[in-house]
Coordinates of C-alpha atoms in Angstrom, one line a residue:
X30 CA 0.0 0.1 0.1
X31 CA 1.1 3.5 -0.8
X32 CA 1.9 5.9 2.0
X33 CA -0.7 8.3 0.4
X34 CA -3.3 5.4 0.7
X35 CA -2.3 4.5 4.1
X36 CA -2.8 8.1 5.3
X37 CA -6.2 8.1 3.5
X38 CA -7.3 4.9 5.6
X39 CA -6.9 7.1 8.6
X40 CA -8.3 10.5 7.7
X41 CA -10.6 12.1 10.4
X42 CA -14.3 12.6 9.5
X43 CA -13.5 16.2 8.3
X44 CA -9.8 15.6 7.0
X45 CA -8.6 15.4 3.5
X46 CA -5.7 13.8 2.0
X47 CA -4.7 17.2 0.5
X48 CA -4.4 18.8 4.0
X49 CA -2.6 15.8 5.4
X50 CA 0.0 15.9 2.7
X51 CA 0.1 19.7 3.0
X52 CA 1.2 19.3 6.7
X53 CA 4.0 17.0 6.0
X54 CA 5.3 18.7 2.8
X55 CA 6.9 21.6 5.2
X56 CA 8.9 19.1 7.2
X57 CA 12.1 17.3 6.7
X58 CA 12.6 13.9 5.2
X59 CA 13.7 12.5 8.6
X60 CA 10.4 13.6 10.1
X61 CA 8.2 12.4 7.1
X62 CA 10.0 9.1 7.4
X63 CA 9.1 9.1 11.2
X64 CA 5.6 9.6 10.5
X65 CA 5.5 6.8 7.9
X66 CA 7.1 4.5 10.4
X67 CA 4.9 5.2 13.1
X68 CA 1.8 4.9 11.0
X69 CA 2.6 1.4 9.4
X70 CA 3.3 0.4 12.9
X71 CA -0.3 1.5 13.9
X72 CA -1.7 -0.2 10.9
X73 CA -0.2 -3.4 11.4
X74 CA -1.5 -3.5 14.9
X75 CA -5.2 -2.2 14.2
X76 CA -5.2 -4.6 11.3
X77 CA -4.9 -7.7 13.5
X78 CA -8.1 -9.4 14.2
X79 CA -6.9 -10.8 17.9
X80 CA -4.7 -7.9 18.7
X81 CA -3.6 -8.0 22.5
X82 CA -1.6 -5.6 24.7
X83 CA 1.4 -7.8 24.2
X84 CA 1.3 -7.1 20.4
X85 CA 1.2 -3.4 21.1
X86 CA 4.2 -3.7 23.4
X87 CA 6.0 -5.6 20.8
X88 CA 5.4 -3.3 17.9
X89 CA 6.0 -0.2 20.2
X90 CA 9.4 -1.7 21.0
X91 CA 10.1 -1.9 17.2
X92 CA 9.7 2.0 16.8
X93 CA 11.2 2.9 20.1
X94 CA 8.5 3.9 22.4
X95 CA 6.5 2.3 25.3
X96 CA 3.1 0.6 25.0
X97 CA 1.6 3.5 26.6
X98 CA 2.9 6.0 24.3
X99 CA 1.9 3.9 21.5
X100 CA -1.9 3.8 22.6
X101 CA -1.4 7.6 23.1
X102 CA -0.2 7.7 19.3
X103 CA -3.4 5.9 18.2
X104 CA -5.6 8.0 20.0
X105 CA -4.0 11.2 18.6
X106 CA -4.5 9.7 15.0
X107 CA -8.1 9.3 15.6
X108 CA -8.3 12.8 16.8
X109 CA -6.3 14.7 14.7
X110 CA -5.2 12.6 11.7
X111 CA -1.8 11.0 10.8
X112 CA 0.2 14.0 10.1
X113 CA -0.6 16.1 13.1
X114 CA -0.6 13.2 15.4
X115 CA 2.6 11.5 14.4
X116 CA 5.1 14.5 13.4
X117 CA 7.6 15.0 16.3
X118 CA 7.1 18.1 18.1
X119 CA 3.7 19.0 16.2
X120 CA 1.5 21.5 18.4
X121 CA -2.1 20.5 17.8
X122 CA -3.4 23.2 20.2
X123 CA -2.4 26.7 19.1
X124 CA -1.1 29.2 21.5
X125 CA -3.4 32.2 22.0
X126 CA -2.2 35.1 19.8
X127 CA -3.9 38.5 19.6
X128 CA -2.8 38.9 15.9
X129 CA -4.8 35.7 15.1
X130 CA -7.5 35.9 17.4
X131 CA -8.1 39.7 17.4
X132 CA -6.4 42.7 18.7
X133 CA -7.9 45.0 21.5
X134 CA -11.5 45.8 20.4
X135 CA -10.9 49.6 19.6
X136 CA -7.7 48.8 17.5
X137 CA -9.4 45.9 16.0
X138 CA -12.4 48.3 15.0
X139 CA -10.0 50.9 13.6
X140 CA -8.2 48.3 11.5
X141 CA -11.3 46.5 10.1
X142 CA -13.0 49.6 9.3
X143 CA -10.2 51.0 7.2
X144 CA -9.9 47.7 5.3
X145 CA -13.4 47.7 4.6
X146 CA -12.8 51.0 2.8
X147 CA -9.5 50.2 1.4
X148 CA -8.9 46.5 1.5
X149 CA -5.8 46.6 -0.8
X150 CA -3.9 49.6 0.8
X151 CA -0.3 49.0 1.4
X152 CA 0.7 48.0 4.7
X153 CA 2.5 51.1 5.5
X154 CA -0.5 53.0 5.0
X155 CA -2.6 50.7 7.1
X156 CA 0.1 51.2 9.9
X157 CA 0.1 54.8 9.6
X158 CA -3.6 55.2 9.8
X159 CA -3.8 52.8 12.9
X160 CA -0.8 54.7 14.5
X161 CA -2.4 58.2 14.1
X162 CA -5.8 57.1 15.1
X163 CA -4.5 55.4 18.2
X164 CA -2.4 58.6 19.1
X165 CA -5.5 60.7 18.5
X166 CA -7.9 58.7 20.7
X167 CA -5.3 57.9 23.4
X168 CA -5.3 54.3 22.4
X169 CA -2.5 52.0 23.0
X170 CA -0.6 51.2 19.6
X171 CA 0.3 47.5 19.5
X172 CA 3.3 48.0 17.2
X173 CA 3.8 47.8 13.5
X174 CA 4.6 44.1 13.4
X175 CA 1.4 43.4 15.2
X176 CA -0.7 45.4 12.8
X177 CA 1.2 43.8 9.6
X178 CA 0.6 40.4 10.9
X179 CA -3.2 41.0 11.8
X180 CA -3.7 42.6 8.3
X181 CA -2.5 39.5 6.6
X182 CA -4.6 37.2 8.5
X183 CA -7.8 39.5 8.0
X184 CA -6.9 39.5 4.4
X185 CA -7.0 35.6 4.2
X186 CA -10.4 35.4 6.3
X187 CA -12.5 38.3 5.8
X188 CA -14.4 39.5 2.5
X189 CA -13.6 43.0 2.9
X190 CA -14.3 44.0 -0.7
X191 CA -17.4 45.5 -2.2
X192 CA -20.7 44.3 -0.8
X193 CA -21.8 43.2 -4.3
X194 CA -18.5 42.8 -6.2
X195 CA -18.8 42.5 -10.0
X196 CA -16.3 39.6 -10.3
X197 CA -14.2 39.9 -13.2
X198 CA -14.5 43.5 -13.7
X199 CA -11.0 44.3 -12.3
X200 CA -8.5 41.6 -12.6
X201 CA -5.0 41.3 -11.3
X202 CA -2.3 38.9 -12.7
X203 CA 0.8 38.6 -10.8
X204 CA 3.3 36.0 -9.6
X205 CA 5.2 35.2 -6.4
X206 CA 7.6 32.5 -5.0
X207 CA 6.0 30.0 -2.8
X208 CA 7.4 28.4 0.2
X209 CA 6.5 24.8 -1.0
X210 CA 9.4 23.1 -2.4
X211 CA 9.3 20.9 -5.8
X212 CA 11.7 18.4 -7.3
X213 CA 12.6 18.9 -10.6
X214 CA 16.0 18.6 -12.5
X215 CA 17.9 17.3 -9.6
X216 CA 17.2 19.9 -7.1
X217 CA 14.4 20.8 -4.5
X218 CA 13.2 24.6 -5.3
X219 CA 10.7 26.7 -4.1
X220 CA 7.7 26.9 -6.7
X221 CA 6.5 30.2 -8.3
X222 CA 2.9 30.9 -8.2
X223 CA 0.9 32.7 -10.9
X224 CA -2.6 34.1 -9.8
X225 CA -5.4 35.6 -11.5
X226 CA -7.4 37.4 -8.9
X227 CA -10.5 39.4 -9.0
X228 CA -9.7 42.7 -7.3
X229 CA -13.2 43.4 -5.9
X230 CA -14.0 40.1 -4.4
X231 CA -10.4 39.1 -3.9
X232 CA -11.4 35.6 -5.1
X233 CA -8.9 33.7 -7.0
X234 CA -10.0 32.9 -10.6
X235 CA -7.2 31.0 -11.7
X236 CA -3.5 29.9 -10.9
X237 CA -0.2 28.5 -12.4
X238 CA 2.5 26.7 -10.5
X239 CA 6.0 26.5 -12.1
X240 CA 9.5 26.0 -11.3
X241 CA 11.1 29.5 -11.8
X242 CA 9.5 32.2 -13.9
X243 CA 8.6 29.9 -16.8
X244 CA 8.8 32.4 -19.4
X245 CA 5.1 32.8 -19.6
X246 CA 4.3 29.2 -18.8
X247 CA 2.9 30.3 -15.5
X248 CA 0.6 32.8 -17.2
X249 CA -0.3 30.2 -19.8
X250 CA -1.4 27.5 -16.8
X251 CA -3.2 30.3 -15.1
X252 CA -5.4 31.1 -17.9
X253 CA -6.2 27.5 -18.6
X254 CA -6.9 27.0 -14.9
X255 CA -9.3 30.0 -15.2
X256 CA -11.1 28.6 -18.1
X257 CA -11.8 25.2 -16.0
X258 CA -12.8 26.8 -12.7
X259 CA -15.0 29.1 -15.0
X260 CA -17.1 25.9 -16.1
X261 CA -18.2 25.4 -12.6
X262 CA -18.7 29.0 -11.8
X263 CA -21.0 31.4 -9.9
X264 CA -24.5 32.5 -10.8
X265 CA -24.2 35.2 -13.4
X266 CA -25.6 37.5 -11.1
X267 CA -22.4 38.0 -9.5
X268 CA -20.4 38.4 -12.8
X269 CA -19.5 41.6 -14.6
X270 CA -20.6 41.8 -18.3
X271 CA -17.1 42.3 -19.3
X272 CA -13.5 42.9 -18.2
X273 CA -13.0 46.7 -17.4
X274 CA -9.5 46.8 -16.3
X275 CA -6.4 44.4 -16.0
X276 CA -3.4 45.1 -13.9
X277 CA -0.5 42.8 -15.1
X278 CA 2.7 42.5 -13.2
X279 CA 4.8 41.2 -16.2
X280 CA 6.6 38.1 -15.5
X281 CA 10.6 38.5 -15.7
X282 CA 11.9 38.1 -19.3
X283 CA 8.6 39.2 -21.0
X284 CA 9.0 43.1 -20.5
X285 CA 9.9 44.2 -23.8
X286 CA 7.5 41.7 -25.6
X287 CA 4.6 42.8 -23.3
X288 CA 5.2 46.4 -23.7
X289 CA 5.4 46.0 -27.5
X290 CA 2.2 44.2 -27.6
X291 CA 0.3 46.3 -25.4
X292 CA 1.6 49.9 -25.1
X293 CA 1.0 50.9 -28.5
X294 CA -2.7 51.0 -28.1
X295 CA -4.2 54.0 -26.6
X296 CA -6.7 53.9 -23.8
X297 CA -9.7 54.5 -25.8
X298 CA -8.5 51.8 -28.6
X299 CA -8.0 49.1 -25.7
X300 CA -11.1 47.5 -23.9
X301 CA -10.3 46.7 -21.2
X302 CA -7.7 49.0 -19.8
X303 CA -4.5 47.2 -19.3
X304 CA -2.2 48.6 -16.9
X305 CA 1.4 47.0 -17.1
X306 CA 3.8 46.8 -14.2
X307 CA 7.2 46.1 -15.7
X308 CA 10.1 47.8 -13.6
X309 CA 11.3 48.0 -10.2
X310 CA 12.9 45.5 -7.5
X311 CA 10.6 43.5 -5.5
X312 CA 7.6 44.1 -7.9
X313 CA 6.4 40.7 -8.0
X314 CA 3.9 39.5 -5.4
X315 CA 3.2 42.8 -3.6
X316 CA -0.1 43.2 -5.2
X317 CA -1.0 39.7 -4.5
X318 CA -0.2 40.0 -0.7
X319 CA -2.3 43.3 -0.6
X320 CA -5.4 41.2 -1.7
X321 CA -4.9 37.8 -0.2
X322 CA -2.4 38.1 2.8
X323 CA 1.0 36.5 3.4
X324 CA 0.0 32.8 2.3
X325 CA -2.4 30.5 0.5
X326 CA -3.5 27.7 2.6
X327 CA -0.5 26.7 5.0
X328 CA 2.1 27.6 2.4
X329 CA 3.6 31.2 2.8
X330 CA 4.6 33.5 0.1
X331 CA 8.2 34.4 -0.2
X332 CA 9.1 37.8 -1.6
X333 CA 12.3 38.0 -3.7
X334 CA 13.8 40.9 -4.9
X335 CA 14.3 39.2 -8.4
X336 CA 12.2 36.4 -10.0
X337 CA 14.4 36.2 -13.0
X338 CA 16.6 33.7 -11.6
X339 CA 15.7 30.2 -10.3
X340 CA 14.0 30.5 -6.9
X341 CA 16.2 29.4 -3.9
X342 CA 17.0 25.9 -3.2
X343 CA 14.7 24.7 -0.4
X344 CA 16.0 23.0 3.1
X345 CA 12.7 21.0 3.0
X346 CA 12.4 18.1 0.6
X347 CA 10.7 18.9 -2.6
X348 CA 7.6 17.2 -3.7
X349 CA 6.3 16.0 -7.2
X350 CA 5.0 18.8 -9.3
X351 CA 1.6 17.1 -9.8
X352 CA 1.1 16.6 -6.1
X353 CA 2.1 20.3 -5.6
X354 CA -0.8 21.2 -8.0
X355 CA -3.2 19.2 -5.8
X356 CA -2.2 21.0 -2.6
X357 CA -2.3 24.4 -4.1
X358 CA -5.6 23.8 -5.8
X359 CA -7.3 22.6 -2.6
X360 CA -5.7 25.7 -0.9
X361 CA -7.4 27.8 -3.5
X362 CA -10.9 26.1 -3.2
X363 CA -10.7 26.6 0.7
X364 CA -9.6 30.1 0.2
X365 CA -12.3 31.0 -2.3
X366 CA -15.0 29.2 0.0
X367 CA -14.0 31.8 2.7
X368 CA -14.9 34.6 0.3
X369 CA -18.4 33.5 0.1
X370 CA -21.0 34.7 -2.5
X371 CA -21.1 31.5 -4.1
X372 CA -24.3 29.8 -5.4
X373 CA -25.2 26.5 -7.3
X374 CA -25.1 28.6 -10.4
X375 CA -26.7 28.3 -13.8
X376 CA -23.9 26.3 -15.6
X377 CA -24.7 23.9 -18.2
X378 CA -23.3 22.2 -21.1
X379 CA -25.5 24.4 -23.5
X380 CA -25.0 27.6 -21.7
X381 CA -21.7 27.8 -19.8
X382 CA -22.3 31.2 -18.2
X383 CA -20.9 34.4 -18.0
X384 CA -17.8 33.8 -16.0
X385 CA -16.7 31.2 -19.0
X386 CA -17.2 34.2 -21.3
X387 CA -14.7 36.2 -19.2
X388 CA -12.3 33.5 -19.1
X389 CA -12.5 33.4 -22.9
X390 CA -12.0 37.1 -23.1
X391 CA -9.0 37.2 -21.0
X392 CA -7.3 34.4 -22.9
X393 CA -8.1 36.3 -26.1
X394 CA -6.4 39.3 -24.7
X395 CA -3.3 37.4 -23.8
X396 CA -3.1 35.0 -27.0
X397 CA -0.9 37.7 -28.8
X398 CA 1.6 37.3 -25.9
X399 CA 1.5 33.7 -25.6
X400 CA 2.0 33.3 -29.4
X401 CA 4.9 35.5 -29.2
X402 CA 6.5 33.5 -26.4
X403 CA 5.8 30.3 -28.1
X404 CA 7.7 31.8 -31.3
X405 CA 10.5 33.4 -29.4
X406 CA 11.2 30.9 -26.7
X407 CA 9.5 27.5 -27.0
X408 CA 9.9 26.2 -30.7
X409 CA 13.8 26.8 -30.8
X410 CA 14.2 24.7 -27.6
X411 CA 13.7 21.3 -26.3
X412 CA 10.2 21.9 -25.4
X413 CA 8.0 23.6 -22.7
X414 CA 8.1 20.9 -20.1
X415 CA 11.4 22.1 -19.5
X416 CA 10.5 25.8 -19.0
X417 CA 8.6 25.2 -15.6

């Protein structure tokens, strides 16, 4: 039996295999092997039809623990699931933290009120507002670090945006390094995540996961993912009739090409308006973090000064790219579920819906870019599978 199948056998009622594997992904190979050894031992014991205490003692001895500790591990697996129960040193009860549970009521109200009106404001702007308001009203200021951490958490949790957003009217396309190691070409490197985000609702419309900047591969994958997600989309009442504005943080290596395609058009000729961000250090990922916070699921974002070089090698073991896609896909689904506003929708084979139409519109806008990328980079090379 594979390790994944073994984990699936011991999921809690609310657990998912993606969540369990996601917990393991950030830990060393040694710790992952301990989880495997412990779970295999537990499975051997629980699979015996006539198990006795002497069997538990013997199996516990094999893995270097006492019989009492062995029974305690079984109880923890049933309560928390295999990964959380069996990882050495894993904390299943979170410590109280004001930045997670909420700052002092007066500060929390100031912060949430500001974000309701300017949900994508820069962190420095948010800090400055709260600091000045605290000084004006004689409230203890919790410090810039606490404000930053709380803002990231609120952006992950709260649907701050318009009370009735028109999904697809304003779109962001950006990319950021992710603290999720992927194995490819003999090394374990952090992945790069390209996101298509609706700026009003802050929903993730599509994503692409690559090794390195991908020379446009992340954009290609994100557009494809948007089309797939749109076919299981929202009711048309939530969807804009058309795209009005696109903010595109251009991937490294495509600046000249993107400018040559888009900057020749005047605003009145271009519908929607396309705003290009193609210069400046650390430009990648800032807009993402201003909308969704500092992570997706349990995977933190990692701001890099440059994305035109390979992402740094990870100290954690890399996972297969297909498994990484599953984990990020699950994290995106959970994130979007927290945004609310979904409905059973009115999608059918005969009438795909307005969201699918927006996905087609966005793809048609970027087709000249993707065609130029294929002509310039892919066709002369060994193939796109090495560009990730």
